[in-house]
Amino acid sequence: MALASSSHLLPVFSQYPLEVAAAEGVWLTNRRGERVLDLYGGHAVAALGYAHPGFTAALARQAQQCQFQSNAVAMAVRERAAARLVAFAQLPLTQVFFVNSGAEANENALKIALRASGRVHVAAVSGSFHGRTAAAGAVTDGARAKWYGFPHTPFEVSFIPRAEPEAIALHVTERTAAVIVEPVQGLAGAVELGAPFLAALRARCDAVGAYLIFDEVQCGMGRTGWPFAANLYGVRPDLLTAAKALGNGFPCAAVLLSDALAASCPSESLGTTFGGGPLACAAIEAVIEAIEQEQLLARVQRLGAYIRAHCLAGPVSAHQGAGLLVGLRTRRKAREVQAELLECGILAGTSSDAHVLRLLPPYILEEEHVDMLRDALAELAP
Ligand SMILES: Cc1ncc(COP(=O)(O)O)c(C=O)c1O
């Protein structure tokens, strides 16, 4: 039987009309040698942009030294990456469990909270996206109707309506093990839940003895201009998950947890083969080193403000989000605007909100790149 296409990749992704052959800084180059300004960063991953010298050298150095040993073998680079991450976070979360992906980090965070509490229910927030595995998918809004694929969720789940702090008490009770929340919702279109809502979740968790999990897979690691959104909003979670920008493209993720919760994780209670591998840890170290040495948090804040001040042009009527997690509200369908921008050589993302264009650019972005976006938007039909 003839195949519909010559590709052997399972066709579960809709792809942009762009094939990348090389990349440097904030620029992608296609096979014809044409450059595209990348304001999407591979779904919020390429925080340092492409071909970053310090990052590239750190990976090459570690590959030459020793490319892999599992957690059964002590390695200095793993200890350094954990210490560096804890110091970077500036939160009372002092223990790190390294894994491979955002979904796996959330899966483990939920497992830790369920086991420590002995409870059966988890509350999430409407509009959430936490990943595609059994537990992470269970707390992703709409997943069960669309793509979940498992006959049952592994625990009871309910969703707190995102703009209704008064509904928190209904959903978070003495049966609730944990509340899991993205402080700034990514896929939903860069939606800030706001300090009052997050503080209300913290207060309710304290009142009923539930754990608060911040999923900072997309909004963490400097994306808001702060180490984590928890720092920006001044609300302390019990567990925090990080991925995406954490490795600048080398697959890795982390669960950060408090000493108290760490005490509930005995030896052999969690595990992974690849998590905390030396290449991943060298990547994490290099990312934090670059963010600190190049003062990228200040730059994220500055460029985030610059985008918001200058890009209300053409079809864009408003903006939302924090730092370089930007939602640009479009009068026309965001997908249309995205396609037109790509024709002008600018890659932007969309979101689950049909009228929000999502920007997740590298932190090394400069004002001149934003000016290119503004000029391109201004040329488009409103
Ligand atoms: C907030 C959030 N959590 C979890 C995930 C899942 O991460 P991964 O695709 O690495 O499993 C994502 C991915 O987009 C995300 O944005």
Short mmCIF file of C-alpha atoms and ligand atoms in Angstrom, two decimals:
data_model
loop_
_atom_site.label_atom_id
_atom_site.label_comp_id
_atom_site.label_asym_id
_atom_site.label_seq_id
_atom_site.Cartn_x
_atom_site.Cartn_y
_atom_site.Cartn_z
CA MET A 1 0.00 0.00 0.00
CA ALA A 2 1.38 3.41 -0.93
CA LEU A 3 2.12 5.75 1.98
CA ALA A 4 0.56 9.21 1.87
CA SER A 5 3.95 10.82 2.33
CA SER A 6 7.59 9.75 2.20
CA SER A 7 8.14 10.71 5.88
CA HIS A 8 8.33 8.02 8.53
CA LEU A 9 7.48 10.46 11.33
CA LEU A 10 4.08 9.86 12.87
CA PRO A 11 2.08 12.81 11.55
CA VAL A 12 0.65 14.03 14.85
CA PHE A 13 2.05 17.56 14.61
CA SER A 14 0.81 20.35 12.38
CA GLN A 15 3.98 22.05 11.14
CA TYR A 16 4.83 25.60 10.14
CA PRO A 17 5.82 26.09 6.49
CA LEU A 18 9.48 26.44 7.52
CA GLU A 19 12.37 24.02 7.50
CA VAL A 20 15.30 25.10 9.65
CA ALA A 21 18.78 24.23 8.49
CA ALA A 22 20.83 26.34 10.93
CA ALA A 23 20.44 28.97 13.63
CA GLU A 24 22.46 31.63 15.41
CA GLY A 25 21.45 34.20 18.03
CA VAL A 26 17.76 34.95 17.42
CA TRP A 27 17.91 33.97 13.75
CA LEU A 28 16.88 30.76 12.02
CA THR A 29 18.11 30.01 8.50
CA ASN A 30 16.16 27.86 6.08
CA ARG A 31 17.56 25.61 3.38
CA ARG A 32 17.52 28.41 0.82
CA GLY A 33 19.68 30.53 3.16
CA GLU A 34 16.83 32.91 4.06
CA ARG A 35 16.74 34.19 7.63
CA VAL A 36 13.72 34.13 9.96
CA LEU A 37 13.54 36.11 13.22
CA ASP A 38 12.59 33.58 15.90
CA LEU A 39 10.17 35.11 18.40
CA TYR A 40 8.91 31.68 19.45
CA GLY A 41 12.11 30.01 20.66
CA GLY A 42 11.00 26.43 19.99
CA HIS A 43 8.02 26.69 22.44
CA ALA A 44 9.86 28.80 25.07
CA VAL A 45 12.93 26.58 25.09
CA ALA A 46 15.79 28.47 23.41
CA ALA A 47 16.30 31.03 26.19
CA LEU A 48 19.90 31.76 25.22
CA GLY A 49 19.09 31.73 21.53
CA TYR A 50 21.15 29.57 19.17
CA ALA A 51 24.86 28.74 19.06
CA HIS A 52 25.43 30.46 22.41
CA PRO A 53 29.21 30.11 22.90
CA GLY A 54 29.18 29.32 26.67
CA PHE A 55 26.34 26.81 26.34
CA THR A 56 27.84 25.08 23.32
CA ALA A 57 31.28 24.86 24.93
CA ALA A 58 29.86 23.47 28.20
CA LEU A 59 28.05 20.67 26.36
CA ALA A 60 31.11 19.82 24.24
CA ARG A 61 33.35 19.80 27.33
CA GLN A 62 31.00 17.50 29.24
CA ALA A 63 30.56 15.20 26.21
CA GLN A 64 34.33 14.78 26.08
CA GLN A 65 34.67 14.22 29.84
CA CYS A 66 31.83 11.72 30.34
CA GLN A 67 28.52 11.82 28.47
CA PHE A 68 26.51 9.67 30.86
CA GLN A 69 26.25 8.03 34.22
CA SER A 70 22.96 7.43 35.98
CA ASN A 71 21.98 8.67 39.44
CA ALA A 72 23.45 5.47 40.89
CA VAL A 73 26.87 7.06 40.37
CA ALA A 74 27.84 10.37 42.02
CA MET A 75 28.95 13.14 39.67
CA ALA A 76 30.15 16.61 40.61
CA VAL A 77 28.33 18.24 37.68
CA ARG A 78 24.98 16.92 39.00
CA GLU A 79 25.65 18.31 42.48
CA ARG A 80 26.71 21.64 40.99
CA ALA A 81 23.59 21.89 38.78
CA ALA A 82 21.28 21.22 41.75
CA ALA A 83 23.09 23.73 43.98
CA ARG A 84 23.08 26.30 41.19
CA LEU A 85 19.34 25.83 40.56
CA VAL A 86 18.44 26.12 44.26
CA ALA A 87 20.54 29.30 44.59
CA PHE A 88 19.05 30.73 41.37
CA ALA A 89 15.48 30.10 42.55
CA GLN A 90 15.79 32.06 45.82
CA LEU A 91 12.83 30.14 47.24
CA PRO A 92 12.57 27.91 50.32
CA LEU A 93 12.82 24.89 47.99
CA THR A 94 16.16 23.29 48.66
CA GLN A 95 15.90 19.79 47.18
CA VAL A 96 15.98 18.93 43.48
CA PHE A 97 14.84 15.85 41.57
CA PHE A 98 16.01 15.96 37.95
CA VAL A 99 13.90 14.36 35.21
CA ASN A 100 13.56 14.73 31.43
CA SER A 101 10.45 16.65 30.45
CA GLY A 102 7.86 19.03 31.79
CA ALA A 103 5.16 16.36 31.93
CA GLU A 104 7.47 14.00 33.82
CA ALA A 105 8.29 16.76 36.31
CA ASN A 106 4.58 17.38 36.93
CA GLU A 107 3.90 13.65 37.14
CA ASN A 108 6.48 13.35 39.92
CA ALA A 109 5.39 16.52 41.72
CA LEU A 110 1.81 15.20 41.82
CA LYS A 111 2.99 11.79 42.98
CA ILE A 112 5.02 13.34 45.82
CA ALA A 113 2.06 15.46 46.96
CA LEU A 114 -0.47 12.61 46.74
CA ARG A 115 1.77 10.24 48.64
CA ALA A 116 2.77 12.75 51.32
CA SER A 117 -0.85 13.77 51.95
CA GLY A 118 -2.47 10.34 51.59
CA ARG A 119 -5.36 12.10 49.83
CA VAL A 120 -7.17 11.38 46.55
CA HIS A 121 -8.08 14.68 44.92
CA VAL A 122 -6.14 17.29 42.95
CA ALA A 123 -7.42 20.73 41.98
CA ALA A 124 -6.19 22.48 38.84
CA VAL A 125 -7.20 25.77 37.23
CA SER A 126 -9.31 26.21 34.11
CA GLY A 127 -7.23 26.93 31.01
CA SER A 128 -4.32 24.87 32.35
CA PHE A 129 -1.83 22.83 30.35
CA HIS A 130 0.46 20.51 32.32
CA GLY A 131 1.54 17.86 29.79
CA ARG A 132 0.38 14.69 28.04
CA THR A 133 1.15 11.87 30.45
CA ALA A 134 -1.42 10.15 32.71
CA ALA A 135 -1.29 12.49 35.71
CA ALA A 136 -0.21 15.68 33.91
CA GLY A 137 -2.92 15.13 31.28
CA ALA A 138 -5.50 14.52 33.99
CA VAL A 139 -4.97 18.06 35.33
CA THR A 140 -4.90 19.64 31.86
CA ASP A 141 -8.14 21.45 31.10
CA GLY A 142 -10.06 19.82 28.25
CA ALA A 143 -7.60 16.95 27.77
CA ARG A 144 -10.10 14.23 28.59
CA ALA A 145 -12.49 15.43 25.89
CA LYS A 146 -9.74 15.91 23.30
CA TRP A 147 -6.74 13.60 23.54
CA TYR A 148 -6.34 11.98 26.97
CA GLY A 149 -6.53 8.35 25.83
CA PHE A 150 -6.50 6.63 29.24
CA PRO A 151 -9.72 5.02 30.55
CA HIS A 152 -9.46 6.68 34.00
CA THR A 153 -7.53 9.49 35.60
CA PRO A 154 -5.17 8.30 38.36
CA PHE A 155 -6.90 10.52 40.97
CA GLU A 156 -9.98 12.73 41.28
CA VAL A 157 -9.65 16.09 39.56
CA SER A 158 -11.59 19.32 39.54
CA PHE A 159 -10.90 22.66 37.86
CA ILE A 160 -11.14 26.01 39.66
CA PRO A 161 -12.52 28.66 37.28
CA ARG A 162 -9.56 30.93 36.67
CA ALA A 163 -11.15 34.31 37.33
CA GLU A 164 -13.14 33.19 40.38
CA PRO A 165 -11.12 33.24 43.59
CA GLU A 166 -14.38 32.74 45.51
CA ALA A 167 -14.61 29.25 43.95
CA ILE A 168 -11.29 28.15 45.46
CA ALA A 169 -12.82 26.97 48.75
CA LEU A 170 -15.32 24.76 46.88
CA HIS A 171 -12.60 22.95 44.98
CA VAL A 172 -9.83 22.81 47.59
CA THR A 173 -10.95 20.85 50.63
CA GLU A 174 -9.64 18.41 53.27
CA ARG A 175 -9.74 15.74 50.51
CA THR A 176 -7.37 17.72 48.29
CA ALA A 177 -3.76 16.56 48.08
CA ALA A 178 -2.55 19.39 45.90
CA VAL A 179 -3.39 22.37 43.78
CA ILE A 180 -1.38 22.55 40.56
CA VAL A 181 -1.21 25.86 38.74
CA GLU A 182 0.77 27.71 36.06
CA PRO A 183 1.24 31.19 37.61
CA VAL A 184 1.22 32.56 34.06
CA GLN A 185 -0.69 30.19 31.81
CA GLY A 186 1.29 29.55 28.64
CA LEU A 187 -0.75 27.65 26.09
CA ALA A 188 -3.87 29.55 27.21
CA GLY A 189 -2.26 32.65 25.70
CA ALA A 190 0.10 34.14 28.33
CA VAL A 191 -2.58 34.63 30.96
CA GLU A 192 -1.41 36.04 34.30
CA LEU A 193 -3.44 34.62 37.17
CA GLY A 194 -2.20 37.45 39.37
CA ALA A 195 -0.76 37.70 42.87
CA PRO A 196 -4.14 37.88 44.69
CA PHE A 197 -5.38 34.64 43.06
CA LEU A 198 -2.10 32.82 43.73
CA ALA A 199 -2.01 34.11 47.33
CA ALA A 200 -5.60 32.90 47.79
CA LEU A 201 -4.56 29.43 46.58
CA ARG A 202 -1.63 29.48 49.04
CA ALA A 203 -3.92 30.50 51.92
CA ARG A 204 -6.50 27.82 51.11
CA CYS A 205 -3.82 25.12 50.79
CA ASP A 206 -2.48 26.14 54.22
CA ALA A 207 -6.00 26.08 55.70
CA VAL A 208 -6.82 22.54 54.50
CA GLY A 209 -3.31 21.01 54.54
CA ALA A 210 -2.94 20.67 50.76
CA TYR A 211 0.29 21.21 48.81
CA LEU A 212 0.71 23.99 46.27
CA ILE A 213 2.50 23.04 43.03
CA PHE A 214 3.69 25.77 40.65
CA ASP A 215 4.11 24.46 37.12
CA GLU A 216 6.78 26.85 35.87
CA VAL A 217 7.72 24.71 32.89
CA GLN A 218 6.91 27.59 30.55
CA CYS A 219 6.88 30.71 32.76
CA GLY A 220 9.95 29.84 34.88
CA MET A 221 13.74 30.04 34.47
CA GLY A 222 13.78 33.77 33.89
CA ARG A 223 10.96 33.99 31.34
CA THR A 224 9.07 36.60 33.42
CA GLY A 225 12.21 38.60 34.21
CA TRP A 226 12.46 36.90 37.60
CA PRO A 227 14.05 33.53 38.35
CA PHE A 228 10.56 32.09 38.71
CA ALA A 229 7.06 33.56 38.66
CA ALA A 230 6.91 32.61 42.36
CA ASN A 231 9.50 35.36 42.95
CA LEU A 232 7.61 37.85 40.80
CA TYR A 233 4.30 37.34 42.64
CA GLY A 234 5.77 36.73 46.09
CA VAL A 235 3.88 33.45 46.59
CA ARG A 236 5.73 30.36 47.82
CA PRO A 237 4.80 26.94 46.42
CA ASP A 238 5.63 23.63 48.15
CA LEU A 239 6.76 22.13 44.86
CA LEU A 240 7.87 23.81 41.65
CA THR A 241 8.48 22.23 38.25
CA ALA A 242 10.85 23.61 35.61
CA ALA A 243 11.80 22.46 32.09
CA LYS A 244 11.95 24.12 28.64
CA ALA A 245 14.42 27.05 29.16
CA LEU A 246 16.16 25.05 31.92
CA GLY A 247 18.27 23.23 29.31
CA ASN A 248 18.06 25.71 26.40
CA GLY A 249 17.10 22.74 24.20
CA PHE A 250 18.94 19.91 25.89
CA PRO A 251 16.00 17.82 27.21
CA CYS A 252 15.81 18.16 30.98
CA ALA A 253 13.43 19.11 33.76
CA ALA A 254 13.44 19.47 37.52
CA VAL A 255 11.16 19.22 40.53
CA LEU A 256 12.15 21.58 43.34
CA LEU A 257 10.71 20.84 46.77
CA SER A 258 10.82 21.93 50.37
CA ASP A 259 12.90 20.11 52.99
CA ALA A 260 9.66 19.04 54.69
CA LEU A 261 8.34 17.35 51.55
CA ALA A 262 11.74 15.87 50.77
CA ALA A 263 11.52 14.01 54.07
CA SER A 264 8.49 12.16 52.63
CA CYS A 265 10.54 10.77 49.72
CA PRO A 266 12.50 7.78 50.99
CA SER A 267 15.28 6.11 49.02
CA GLU A 268 13.99 4.32 45.86
CA SER A 269 10.63 6.10 45.98
CA LEU A 270 11.38 8.02 42.76
CA GLY A 271 13.55 7.12 39.82
CA THR A 272 14.74 7.89 36.29
CA THR A 273 17.48 6.69 33.95
CA PHE A 274 18.26 9.86 32.03
CA GLY A 275 17.18 12.51 34.57
CA GLY A 276 20.19 14.31 36.04
CA GLY A 277 22.51 12.97 33.34
CA PRO A 278 25.80 14.87 33.07
CA LEU A 279 25.03 16.50 29.71
CA ALA A 280 21.68 17.77 31.03
CA CYS A 281 23.38 19.06 34.18
CA ALA A 282 26.13 20.79 32.19
CA ALA A 283 23.37 22.44 30.12
CA ILE A 284 21.54 23.62 33.26
CA GLU A 285 24.74 25.04 34.75
CA ALA A 286 25.54 26.86 31.50
CA VAL A 287 22.02 28.32 31.24
CA ILE A 288 22.10 29.71 34.79
CA GLU A 289 25.66 30.98 34.30
CA ALA A 290 24.61 32.86 31.16
CA ILE A 291 21.43 34.28 32.73
CA GLU A 292 23.48 35.61 35.65
CA GLN A 293 26.63 36.74 33.83
CA GLU A 294 24.79 38.41 30.96
CA GLN A 295 22.18 39.94 33.30
CA LEU A 296 19.43 38.45 31.22
CA LEU A 297 16.68 38.87 33.84
CA ALA A 298 16.97 42.66 33.58
CA ARG A 299 16.99 42.32 29.80
CA VAL A 300 13.85 40.17 29.82
CA GLN A 301 12.08 42.83 31.90
CA ARG A 302 13.30 45.62 29.61
CA LEU A 303 12.44 43.87 26.34
CA GLY A 304 9.10 42.64 27.69
CA ALA A 305 8.16 46.26 28.47
CA TYR A 306 9.49 47.40 25.08
CA ILE A 307 7.32 44.90 23.20
CA ARG A 308 4.25 46.00 25.16
CA ALA A 309 4.99 49.68 24.52
CA HIS A 310 5.65 49.34 20.79
CA CYS A 311 3.68 46.45 19.34
CA LEU A 312 0.12 47.72 19.54
CA ALA A 313 0.17 47.98 15.74
CA GLY A 314 -1.76 46.60 12.76
CA PRO A 315 -4.02 43.76 13.94
CA VAL A 316 -2.81 43.86 17.59
CA SER A 317 -5.24 45.54 19.98
CA ALA A 318 -3.89 44.61 23.44
CA HIS A 319 -1.21 42.64 25.25
CA GLN A 320 -1.05 40.26 28.20
CA GLY A 321 1.41 38.02 30.05
CA ALA A 322 4.65 38.79 31.89
CA GLY A 323 8.24 39.45 30.76
CA LEU A 324 9.00 37.58 27.55
CA LEU A 325 5.91 35.41 27.83
CA VAL A 326 3.81 37.73 25.74
CA GLY A 327 0.27 37.41 24.45
CA LEU A 328 -0.68 39.86 21.70
CA ARG A 329 -4.44 40.07 21.29
CA THR A 330 -5.38 40.25 17.61
CA ARG A 331 -8.60 41.55 16.09
CA ARG A 332 -8.33 38.93 13.35
CA LYS A 333 -7.60 35.22 13.90
CA ALA A 334 -4.11 34.90 15.39
CA ARG A 335 -3.30 32.07 12.95
CA GLU A 336 -3.85 34.40 10.00
CA VAL A 337 -1.54 37.01 11.54
CA GLN A 338 1.04 34.32 12.36
CA ALA A 339 1.08 33.14 8.71
CA GLU A 340 1.42 36.70 7.42
CA LEU A 341 4.30 37.42 9.82
CA LEU A 342 6.09 34.28 8.67
CA GLU A 343 5.85 35.54 5.11
CA CYS A 344 7.65 38.67 6.37
CA GLY A 345 10.37 36.49 7.94
CA ILE A 346 9.14 36.53 11.56
CA LEU A 347 8.18 33.40 13.48
CA ALA A 348 5.56 33.88 16.22
CA GLY A 349 3.37 31.34 18.00
CA THR A 350 -0.33 30.99 18.61
CA SER A 351 -2.21 29.74 21.67
CA SER A 352 -5.45 27.99 22.60
CA ASP A 353 -7.10 31.43 22.44
CA ALA A 354 -7.86 31.94 18.74
CA HIS A 355 -7.19 35.68 19.09
CA VAL A 356 -3.88 35.57 20.94
CA LEU A 357 -0.53 35.48 19.21
CA ARG A 358 2.12 34.17 21.61
CA LEU A 359 5.70 35.40 21.70
CA LEU A 360 8.34 33.39 23.60
CA PRO A 361 11.57 34.85 22.25
CA PRO A 362 15.12 34.14 23.42
CA TYR A 363 16.23 36.34 26.33
CA ILE A 364 19.03 37.77 24.17
CA LEU A 365 16.45 39.66 22.11
CA GLU A 366 17.28 43.30 21.29
CA GLU A 367 15.16 46.39 20.71
CA GLU A 368 15.94 46.34 16.97
CA HIS A 369 14.27 42.91 16.69
CA VAL A 370 11.12 44.24 18.35
CA ASP A 371 11.18 47.18 15.94
CA MET A 372 11.16 44.67 13.06
CA LEU A 373 8.07 43.05 14.55
CA ARG A 374 6.38 46.41 15.05
CA ASP A 375 7.10 47.47 11.47
CA ALA A 376 5.84 44.16 10.10
CA LEU A 377 2.64 44.35 12.19
CA ALA A 378 2.03 47.92 11.09
CA GLU A 379 2.04 46.80 7.45
CA LEU A 380 -0.64 44.13 8.07
CA ALA A 381 -4.36 44.69 7.74
CA PRO A 382 -5.97 45.51 11.11
C1 LIG B 1 3.12 24.85 31.54
C2 LIG B 1 3.55 23.55 30.92
N1 LIG B 1 3.61 22.44 31.68
C3 LIG B 1 4.00 21.27 31.16
C4 LIG B 1 4.33 21.14 29.83
C5 LIG B 1 4.76 19.81 29.29
O1 LIG B 1 6.12 19.83 29.05
P1 LIG B 1 6.77 18.70 28.11
O2 LIG B 1 6.26 18.93 26.74
O3 LIG B 1 8.25 18.94 28.25
O4 LIG B 1 6.37 17.39 28.67
C6 LIG B 1 4.28 22.26 29.01
C7 LIG B 1 4.61 22.16 27.57
O5 LIG B 1 4.29 22.96 26.76
C8 LIG B 1 3.87 23.50 29.56
O6 LIG B 1 3.79 24.61 28.81
#
